[in-house]
Coordinates of C-alpha atoms in Angstrom, one line a residue:
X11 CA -7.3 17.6 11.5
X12 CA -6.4 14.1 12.0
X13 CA -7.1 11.9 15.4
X14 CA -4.7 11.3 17.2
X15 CA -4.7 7.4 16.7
X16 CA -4.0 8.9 12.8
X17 CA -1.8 11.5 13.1
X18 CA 1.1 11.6 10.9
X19 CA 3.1 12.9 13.3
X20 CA 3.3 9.7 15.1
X21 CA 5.1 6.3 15.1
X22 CA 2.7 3.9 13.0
X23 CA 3.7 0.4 12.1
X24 CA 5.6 -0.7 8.7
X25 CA 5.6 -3.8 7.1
X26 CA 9.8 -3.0 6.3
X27 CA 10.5 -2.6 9.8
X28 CA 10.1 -5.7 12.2
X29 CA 13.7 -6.3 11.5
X30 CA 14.6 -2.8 13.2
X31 CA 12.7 -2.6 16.0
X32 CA 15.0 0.0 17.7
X33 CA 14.4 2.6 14.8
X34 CA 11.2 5.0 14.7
X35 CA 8.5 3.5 12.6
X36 CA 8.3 6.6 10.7
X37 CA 11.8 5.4 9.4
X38 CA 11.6 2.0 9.1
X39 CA 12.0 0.6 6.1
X40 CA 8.4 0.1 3.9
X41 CA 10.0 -1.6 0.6
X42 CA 13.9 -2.3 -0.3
X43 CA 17.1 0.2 1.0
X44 CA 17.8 0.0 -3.0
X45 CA 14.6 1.2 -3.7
X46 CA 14.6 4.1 -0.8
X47 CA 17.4 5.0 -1.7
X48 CA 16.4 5.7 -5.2
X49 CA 13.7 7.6 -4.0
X50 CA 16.5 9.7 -1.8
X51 CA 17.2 11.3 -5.2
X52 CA 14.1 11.6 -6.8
X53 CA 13.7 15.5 -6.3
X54 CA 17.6 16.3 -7.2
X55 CA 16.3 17.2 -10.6
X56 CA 14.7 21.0 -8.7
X57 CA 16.8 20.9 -6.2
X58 CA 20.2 21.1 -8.1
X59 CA 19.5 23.4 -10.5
X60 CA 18.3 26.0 -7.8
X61 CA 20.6 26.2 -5.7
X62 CA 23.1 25.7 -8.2
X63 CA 22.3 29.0 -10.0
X64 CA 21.8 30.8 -6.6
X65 CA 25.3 29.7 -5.5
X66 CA 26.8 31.3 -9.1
X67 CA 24.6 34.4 -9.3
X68 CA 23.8 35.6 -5.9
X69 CA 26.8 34.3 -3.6
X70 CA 24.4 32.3 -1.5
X71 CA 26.5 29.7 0.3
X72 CA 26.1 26.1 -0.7
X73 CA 27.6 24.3 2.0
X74 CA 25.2 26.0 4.8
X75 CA 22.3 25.3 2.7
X76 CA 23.3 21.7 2.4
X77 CA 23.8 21.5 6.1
X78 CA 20.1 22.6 7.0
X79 CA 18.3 21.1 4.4
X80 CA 19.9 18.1 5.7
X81 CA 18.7 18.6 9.1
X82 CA 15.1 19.6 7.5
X83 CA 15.1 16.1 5.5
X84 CA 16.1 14.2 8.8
X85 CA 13.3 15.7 11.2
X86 CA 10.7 15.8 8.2
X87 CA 11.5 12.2 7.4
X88 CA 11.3 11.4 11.0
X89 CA 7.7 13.3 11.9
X90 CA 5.9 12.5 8.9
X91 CA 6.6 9.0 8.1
X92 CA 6.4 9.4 3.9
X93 CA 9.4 11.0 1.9
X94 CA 8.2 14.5 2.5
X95 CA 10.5 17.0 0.2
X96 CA 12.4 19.7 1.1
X97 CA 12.9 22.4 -1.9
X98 CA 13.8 25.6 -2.5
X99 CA 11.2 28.2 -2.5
X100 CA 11.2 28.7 -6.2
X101 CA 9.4 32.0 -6.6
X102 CA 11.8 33.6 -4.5
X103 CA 14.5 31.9 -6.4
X104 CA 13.5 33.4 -9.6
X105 CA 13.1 37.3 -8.2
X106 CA 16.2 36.6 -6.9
X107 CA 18.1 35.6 -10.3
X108 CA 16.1 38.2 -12.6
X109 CA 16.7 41.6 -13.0
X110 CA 15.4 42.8 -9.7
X111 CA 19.1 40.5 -8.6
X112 CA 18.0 39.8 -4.8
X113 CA 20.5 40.2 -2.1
X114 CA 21.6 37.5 0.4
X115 CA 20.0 39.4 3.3
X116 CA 16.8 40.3 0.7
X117 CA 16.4 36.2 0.2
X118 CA 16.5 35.8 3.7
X119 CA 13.6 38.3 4.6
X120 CA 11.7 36.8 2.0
X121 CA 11.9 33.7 2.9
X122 CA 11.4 34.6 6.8
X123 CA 8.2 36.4 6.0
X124 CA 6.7 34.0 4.1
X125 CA 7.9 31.6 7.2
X126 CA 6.2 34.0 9.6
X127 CA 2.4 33.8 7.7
X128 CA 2.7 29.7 7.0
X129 CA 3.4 29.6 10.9
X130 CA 0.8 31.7 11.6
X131 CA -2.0 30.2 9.4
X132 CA -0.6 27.1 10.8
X133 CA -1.0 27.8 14.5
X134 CA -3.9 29.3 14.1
X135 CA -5.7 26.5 12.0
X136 CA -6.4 28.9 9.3
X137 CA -4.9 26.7 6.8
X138 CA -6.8 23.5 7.5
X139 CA -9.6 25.6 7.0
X140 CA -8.8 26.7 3.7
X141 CA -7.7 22.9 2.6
X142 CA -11.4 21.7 3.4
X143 CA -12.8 24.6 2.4
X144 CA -11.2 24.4 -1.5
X145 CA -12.7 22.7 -4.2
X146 CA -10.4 19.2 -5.4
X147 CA -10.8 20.1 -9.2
X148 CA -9.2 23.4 -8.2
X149 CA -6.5 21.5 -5.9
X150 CA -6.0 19.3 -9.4
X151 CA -5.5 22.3 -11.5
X152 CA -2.8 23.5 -9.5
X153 CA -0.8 20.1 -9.4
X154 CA -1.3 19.7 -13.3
X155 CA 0.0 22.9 -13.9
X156 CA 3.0 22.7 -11.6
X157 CA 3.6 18.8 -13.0
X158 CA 3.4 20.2 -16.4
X159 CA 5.6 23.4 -15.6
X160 CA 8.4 20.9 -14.3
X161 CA 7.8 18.7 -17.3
X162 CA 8.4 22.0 -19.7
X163 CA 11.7 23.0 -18.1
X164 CA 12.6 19.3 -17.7
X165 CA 12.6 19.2 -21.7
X166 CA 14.5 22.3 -22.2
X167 CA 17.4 21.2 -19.6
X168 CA 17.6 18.1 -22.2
X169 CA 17.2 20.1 -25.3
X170 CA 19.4 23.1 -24.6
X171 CA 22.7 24.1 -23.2
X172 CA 22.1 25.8 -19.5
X173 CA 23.9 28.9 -18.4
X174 CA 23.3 28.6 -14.4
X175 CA 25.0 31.7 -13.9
X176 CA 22.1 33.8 -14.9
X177 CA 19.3 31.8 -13.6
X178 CA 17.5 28.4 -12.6
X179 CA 16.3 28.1 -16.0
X180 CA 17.8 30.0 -18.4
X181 CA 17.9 27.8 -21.6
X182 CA 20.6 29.3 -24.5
X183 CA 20.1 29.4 -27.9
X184 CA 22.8 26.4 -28.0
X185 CA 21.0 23.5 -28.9
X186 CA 22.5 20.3 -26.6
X187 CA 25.3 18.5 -29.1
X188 CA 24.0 15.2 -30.1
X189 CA 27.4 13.4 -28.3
X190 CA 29.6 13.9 -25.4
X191 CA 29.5 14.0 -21.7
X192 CA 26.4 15.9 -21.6
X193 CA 25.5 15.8 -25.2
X194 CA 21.4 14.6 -26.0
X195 CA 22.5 10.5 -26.4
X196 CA 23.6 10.9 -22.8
X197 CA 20.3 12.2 -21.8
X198 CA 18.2 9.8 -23.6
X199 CA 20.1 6.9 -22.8
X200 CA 19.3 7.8 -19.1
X201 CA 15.5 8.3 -20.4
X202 CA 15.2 5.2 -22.2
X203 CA 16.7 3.4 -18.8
X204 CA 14.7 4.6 -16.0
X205 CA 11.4 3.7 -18.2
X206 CA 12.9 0.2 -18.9
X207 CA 13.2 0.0 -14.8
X208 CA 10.3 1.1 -13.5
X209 CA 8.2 1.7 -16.3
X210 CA 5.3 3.7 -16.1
X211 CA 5.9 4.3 -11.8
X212 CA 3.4 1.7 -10.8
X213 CA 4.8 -0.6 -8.5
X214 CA 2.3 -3.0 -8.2
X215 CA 0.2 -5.9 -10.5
X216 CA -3.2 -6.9 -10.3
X217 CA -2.9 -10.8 -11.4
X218 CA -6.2 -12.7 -13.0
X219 CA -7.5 -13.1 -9.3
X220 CA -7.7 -9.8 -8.0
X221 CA -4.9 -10.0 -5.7
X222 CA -2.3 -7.1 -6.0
X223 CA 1.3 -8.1 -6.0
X224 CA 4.6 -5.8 -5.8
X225 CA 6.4 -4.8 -9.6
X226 CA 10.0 -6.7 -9.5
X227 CA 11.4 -4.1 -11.0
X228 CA 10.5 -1.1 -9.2
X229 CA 12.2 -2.6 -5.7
X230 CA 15.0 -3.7 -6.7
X231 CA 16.3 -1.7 -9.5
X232 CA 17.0 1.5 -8.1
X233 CA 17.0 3.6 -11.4
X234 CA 17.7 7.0 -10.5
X235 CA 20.2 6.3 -8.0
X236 CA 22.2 4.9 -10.8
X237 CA 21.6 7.7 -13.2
X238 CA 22.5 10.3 -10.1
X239 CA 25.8 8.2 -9.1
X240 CA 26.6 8.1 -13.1
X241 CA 26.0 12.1 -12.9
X242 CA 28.6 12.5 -10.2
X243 CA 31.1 10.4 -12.2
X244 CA 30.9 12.4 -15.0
X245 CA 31.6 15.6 -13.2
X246 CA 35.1 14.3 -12.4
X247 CA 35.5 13.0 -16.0
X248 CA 34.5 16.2 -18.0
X249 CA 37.0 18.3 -15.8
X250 CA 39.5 16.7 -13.1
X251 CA 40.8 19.7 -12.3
X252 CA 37.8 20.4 -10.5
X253 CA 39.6 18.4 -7.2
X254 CA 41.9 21.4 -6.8
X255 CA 39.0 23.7 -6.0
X256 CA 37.6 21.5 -3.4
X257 CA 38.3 23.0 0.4
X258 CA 37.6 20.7 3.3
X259 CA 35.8 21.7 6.2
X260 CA 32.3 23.0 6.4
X261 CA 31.7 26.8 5.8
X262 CA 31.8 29.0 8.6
X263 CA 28.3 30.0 10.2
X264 CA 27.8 33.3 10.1
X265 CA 24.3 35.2 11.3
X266 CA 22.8 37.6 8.3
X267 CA 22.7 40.8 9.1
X268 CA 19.0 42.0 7.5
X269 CA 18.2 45.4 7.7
X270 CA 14.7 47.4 7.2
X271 CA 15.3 48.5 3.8
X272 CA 16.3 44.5 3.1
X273 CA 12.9 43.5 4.6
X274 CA 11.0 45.5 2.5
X275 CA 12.8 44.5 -0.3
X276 CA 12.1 41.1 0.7
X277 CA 9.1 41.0 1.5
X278 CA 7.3 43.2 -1.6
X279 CA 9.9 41.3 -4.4
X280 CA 10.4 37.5 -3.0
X281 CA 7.8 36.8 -0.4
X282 CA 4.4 37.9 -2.0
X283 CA 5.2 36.1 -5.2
X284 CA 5.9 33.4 -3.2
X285 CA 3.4 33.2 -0.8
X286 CA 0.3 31.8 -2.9
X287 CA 2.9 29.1 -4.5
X288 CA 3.4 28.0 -0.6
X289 CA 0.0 27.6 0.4
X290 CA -1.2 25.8 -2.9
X291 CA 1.6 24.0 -3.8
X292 CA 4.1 23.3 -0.5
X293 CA 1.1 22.6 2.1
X294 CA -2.8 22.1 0.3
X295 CA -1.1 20.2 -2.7
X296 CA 1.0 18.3 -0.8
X297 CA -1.5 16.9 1.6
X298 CA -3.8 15.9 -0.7
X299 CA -1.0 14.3 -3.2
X300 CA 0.3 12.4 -0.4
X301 CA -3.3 11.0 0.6
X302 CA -3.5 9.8 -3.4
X303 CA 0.1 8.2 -3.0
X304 CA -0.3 6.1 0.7
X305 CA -4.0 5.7 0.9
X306 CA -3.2 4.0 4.0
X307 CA -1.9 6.7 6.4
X308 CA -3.7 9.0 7.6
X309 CA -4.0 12.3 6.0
X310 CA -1.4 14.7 6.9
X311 CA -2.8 17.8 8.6
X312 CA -2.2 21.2 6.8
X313 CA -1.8 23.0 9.6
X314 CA 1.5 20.5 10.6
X315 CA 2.7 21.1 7.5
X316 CA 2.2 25.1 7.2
X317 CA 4.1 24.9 10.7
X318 CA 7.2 22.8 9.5
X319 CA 7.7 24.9 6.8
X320 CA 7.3 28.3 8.8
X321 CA 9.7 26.8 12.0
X322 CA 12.3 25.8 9.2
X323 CA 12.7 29.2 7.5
X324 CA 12.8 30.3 11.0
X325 CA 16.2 28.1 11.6
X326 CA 18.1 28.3 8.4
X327 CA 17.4 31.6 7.3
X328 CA 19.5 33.7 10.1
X329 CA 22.1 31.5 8.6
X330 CA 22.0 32.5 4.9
X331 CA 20.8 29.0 4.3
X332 CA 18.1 29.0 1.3
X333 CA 14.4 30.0 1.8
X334 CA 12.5 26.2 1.5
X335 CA 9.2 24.9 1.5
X336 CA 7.9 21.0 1.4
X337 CA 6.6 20.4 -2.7
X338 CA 4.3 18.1 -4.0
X339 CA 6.6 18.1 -7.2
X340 CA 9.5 16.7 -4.7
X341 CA 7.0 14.1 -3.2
X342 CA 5.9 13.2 -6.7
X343 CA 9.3 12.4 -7.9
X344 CA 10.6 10.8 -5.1
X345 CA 7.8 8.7 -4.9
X346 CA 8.0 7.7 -8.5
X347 CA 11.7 6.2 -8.1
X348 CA 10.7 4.2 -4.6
X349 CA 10.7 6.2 -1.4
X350 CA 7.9 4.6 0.5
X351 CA 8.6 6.0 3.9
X352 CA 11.0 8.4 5.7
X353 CA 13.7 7.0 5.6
X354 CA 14.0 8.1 1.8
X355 CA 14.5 11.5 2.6
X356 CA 16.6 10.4 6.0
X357 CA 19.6 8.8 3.7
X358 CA 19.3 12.2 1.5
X359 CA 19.9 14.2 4.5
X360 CA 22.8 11.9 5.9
X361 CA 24.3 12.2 2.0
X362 CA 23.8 16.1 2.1
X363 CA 25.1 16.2 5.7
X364 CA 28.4 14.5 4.6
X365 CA 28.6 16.7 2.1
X366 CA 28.3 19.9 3.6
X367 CA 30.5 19.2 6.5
X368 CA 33.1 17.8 3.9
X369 CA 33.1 20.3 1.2
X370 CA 31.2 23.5 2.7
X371 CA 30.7 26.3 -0.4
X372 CA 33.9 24.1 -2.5
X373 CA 31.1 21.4 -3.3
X374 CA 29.9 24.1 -6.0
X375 CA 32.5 23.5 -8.4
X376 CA 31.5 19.7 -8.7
X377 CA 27.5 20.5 -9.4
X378 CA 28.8 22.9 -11.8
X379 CA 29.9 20.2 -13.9
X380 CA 26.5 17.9 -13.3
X381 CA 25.3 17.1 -16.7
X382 CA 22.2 19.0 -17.3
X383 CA 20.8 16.7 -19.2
X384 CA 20.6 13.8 -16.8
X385 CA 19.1 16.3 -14.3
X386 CA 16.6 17.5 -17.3
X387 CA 15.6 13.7 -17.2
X388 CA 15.1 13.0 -13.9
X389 CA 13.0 16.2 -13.4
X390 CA 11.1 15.2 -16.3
X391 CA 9.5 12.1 -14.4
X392 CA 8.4 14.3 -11.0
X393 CA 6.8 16.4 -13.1
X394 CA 4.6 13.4 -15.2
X395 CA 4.1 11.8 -11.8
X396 CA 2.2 15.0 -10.2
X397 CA 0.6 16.0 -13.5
X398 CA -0.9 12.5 -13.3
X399 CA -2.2 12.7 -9.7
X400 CA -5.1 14.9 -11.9
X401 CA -6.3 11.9 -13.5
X402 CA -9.0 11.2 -11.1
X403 CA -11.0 14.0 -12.1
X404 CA -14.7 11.8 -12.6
X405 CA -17.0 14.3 -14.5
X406 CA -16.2 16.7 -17.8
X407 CA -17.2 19.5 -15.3
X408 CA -15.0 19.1 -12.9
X409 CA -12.2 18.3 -15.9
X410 CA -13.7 21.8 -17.1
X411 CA -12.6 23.1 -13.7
X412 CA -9.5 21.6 -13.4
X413 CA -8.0 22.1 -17.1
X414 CA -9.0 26.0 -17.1
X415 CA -7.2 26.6 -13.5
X416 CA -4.0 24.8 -14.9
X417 CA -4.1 26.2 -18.4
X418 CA -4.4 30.0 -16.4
X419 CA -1.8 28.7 -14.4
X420 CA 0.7 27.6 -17.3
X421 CA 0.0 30.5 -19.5
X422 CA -0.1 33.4 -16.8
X423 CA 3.0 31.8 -15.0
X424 CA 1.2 32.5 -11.7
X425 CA -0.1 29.8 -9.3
X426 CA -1.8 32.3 -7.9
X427 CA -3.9 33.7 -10.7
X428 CA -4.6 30.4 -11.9
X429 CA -6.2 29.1 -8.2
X430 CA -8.2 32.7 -8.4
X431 CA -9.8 31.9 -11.9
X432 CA -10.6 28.2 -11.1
X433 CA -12.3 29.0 -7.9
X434 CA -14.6 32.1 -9.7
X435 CA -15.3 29.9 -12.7
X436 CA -16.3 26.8 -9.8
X437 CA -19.0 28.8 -8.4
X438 CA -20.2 30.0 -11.3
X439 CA -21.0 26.2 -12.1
X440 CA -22.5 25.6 -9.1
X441 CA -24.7 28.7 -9.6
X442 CA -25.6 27.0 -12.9
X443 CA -27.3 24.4 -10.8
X444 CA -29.7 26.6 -8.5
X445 CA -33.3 25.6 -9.3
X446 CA -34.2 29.5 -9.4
X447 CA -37.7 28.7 -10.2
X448 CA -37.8 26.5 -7.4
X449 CA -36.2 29.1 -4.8
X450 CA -38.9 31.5 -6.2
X451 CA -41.8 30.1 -6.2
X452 CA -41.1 28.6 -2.5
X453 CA -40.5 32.2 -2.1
X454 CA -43.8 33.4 -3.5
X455 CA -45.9 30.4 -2.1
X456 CA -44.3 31.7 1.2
X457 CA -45.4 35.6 1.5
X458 CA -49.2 33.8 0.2
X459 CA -49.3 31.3 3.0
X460 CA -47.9 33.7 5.0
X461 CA -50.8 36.9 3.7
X462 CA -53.5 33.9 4.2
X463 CA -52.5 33.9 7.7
X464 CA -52.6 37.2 8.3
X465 CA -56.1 37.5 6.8
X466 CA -57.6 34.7 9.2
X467 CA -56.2 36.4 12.0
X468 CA -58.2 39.7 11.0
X469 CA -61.0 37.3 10.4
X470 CA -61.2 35.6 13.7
X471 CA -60.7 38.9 14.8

């Protein structure tokens, strides 16, 4: 676990923030507002879709959600110091828009049970064990396979017409017309404009000298931020009628009443898919991604992170706001369009605040007419950026490692099953490398020194 003169959880100084000496440090700025605030948007691309297709299909009420992720962003922005995501739990998401159809109170005990083990493994320092205890090429596996994964659906949002209604990701045969408001020229316009801004994500130079200087472009063109507000424009040009289904005033709270036969529910069809995706993705995953991304902090603890995510779902979910987890996907992409520091995910939260206090469950009807495409696009670069935090990977055998866990992952959609077969297929290298001749004839020169011993002492005797 980090020191205490390390921990993430307390002020450090910024280079953005002598200016503001009144604010945290964990909120001060680190680069440009322009570019924080393109970073504030950098995980919309999962977030939307989700909840979008929760709020269609399963009645779950957008404007409560909005509220308490909001208050999630703000106090994660604030403790943590880096834009630290806040999505929805997507496993839980997806039992919940299949067949099995997931009530409001069955999301809610799903998401409360798998707050209840992350807390525990937290508290207990169980999950800072298992973090130092797991092998990085297996840690790499998993983030290629979930940056690939987002990649995937990030092409079919661009390819295909959506239907939300039916689930997060439910692609139709409908190929995406070439033109119009959310036709494919649409989408790769916004493509070919976000890579002409911040090219490939780096935002920094090393000149002929070897000093390292900030990109120009990255700071102060704040690409996805542009794309996003475009998006909302749009919504109100495709249908304008869309203002007469707006209600003012946030939704009404209202505790969920969850019964035993919802727990169960719950807890055997949301929370044990879910559970392996949290601890590999939302807590081990993210620590080590954000140790890649700011080499200069120190590294967050697992443990602190295991415990935001349990105390959170501990909050929202009496309230019927969505079961959610932090995501190294999230950190990826809002990282790749400039958040540096918390206060990224602090203008997000002030933004969904606004919104849920404004708009309550109404704001549904806008999102529903969010071009897919441009989401498709800006989902597209989190997943490339995570995918890409497995380039680091020195040796073919730990590439070995790290391709079989992901392709396991990818091809068996299961995080899970995927973490099991690159841990078995890790020691099975490593048992490769035992010098058995070694180990047996230490062995066998032992039991002789130790029979010549015994044979003196009969001697002597």
């Amino acid at each position: 676990m980090a020191s205490a003169a390390g921990d993430p959880l307390l002020p450090g100084e910024g280079s953005g923030g002598r200016r503001l000496g009144f604010l945290p440090s964990t909120i001060r700025l680190k680069t440009s507002i322009w570019s924080e605030l393109g970073g504030a948007v950098g995980d919309l691309g999962t977030y939307i879709p989700i909840v979008l297709a929760l709020s269609l299909a399963s009645h779950l009420d957008l404007g409560t959600t909005l509220i308490f992720t909001a208050l999630y962003n703000f106090s994660t922005g604030l403790l943590f110091g880096i834009p630290m995501p806040v999505q929805p739990m997507k496993s839980i998401a997806a039992v919940a828009l299949s067949s099995a159809h997931l009530t409001v109170p069955q999301i809610m005990s799903a998401g409360l049970a798998v707050a209840a083990i992350l807390l525990f493994l937290g508290a207990t320092g169980l999950m800072t064990f298992i973090y130092r205890l797991l092998p990085l090429p297996v840690v790499r596996g998993v983030q290629l396979s979930q940056g690939l994964s987002f990649a995937f659906t990030a092409v079919k949002y661009i390819r295909y017409v959506q239907d939300f209604s039916r689930s997060s990701s439910a692609s139709t045969a409908a190929a995406r017309p070439l033109l119009g408001l959310d036709g494919l020229v649409l989408a790769l316009a916004a493509l070919l404009f976000i890579i002409l801004a911040t090219g490939s994500g780096d935002d920094e130079d090393v000149a002929g000298d070897g000093t390292v200087r900030r990109r120009r472009s990255c700071s102060r063109v704040p690409a996805a931020l542009i794309v996003f507000a475009l998006g909302l424009l749009l919504c109100f040009v495709r249908d304008p009628s869309i203002l007469r289904g707006l209600r003012f005033g946030p939704a009404p709270l209202r505790i969920v009443k969850i019964t035993w036969d919802d727990f169960k529910i719950g807890f055997w069809e949301g929370a044990v898919p879910q559970l392996p995706l949290s601890v590999l993705n939302s807590v081990i995953a993210v620590c080590k991604l954000s140790s890649d991304l700011f080499p200069e902090r120190a590294e967050l603890s697992p443990a602190r992170v295991s415990v935001s995510v349990g105390l959170m779902n501990f909050v929202g979910c009496w309230f019927g706001a969505m079961p959610c987890c932090h995501g190294a996907g999230g950190l990826a992409g809002q990282y790749r369009f400039g958040g540096r520091s918390g206060a990224s995910v602090v203008f997000l939260a002030v933004g969904k605040l606004a919104l849920g206090l404004l708009f309550g469950n109404s704001f549904v009807t806008i999102l529903g007419q969010f071009p897919i495409g441009i989401l498709g696009v800006m989902l597209l670069f989190s997943g490339i950026e995570l995918a890409m935090a497995s380039r680091d990977m020195g040796t073919k055998e730990e590439s070995f490692v790290m391709l079989i866990c992901a392709g396991v992952s990818l091809t068996g959609s299961s995080a899970a099953l995927g973490f099991i077969s690159g841990i078995v297929l890790f020691l099975l290298l490593r048992l490769r490398d035992v010098d058995y001749r070694g180990l047996i004839g230490g062995w066998g020169a032992g039991r002789r020194q130790t029979g010549n011993k015994v044979g003196d002492g009969d001697e002597d005797a």
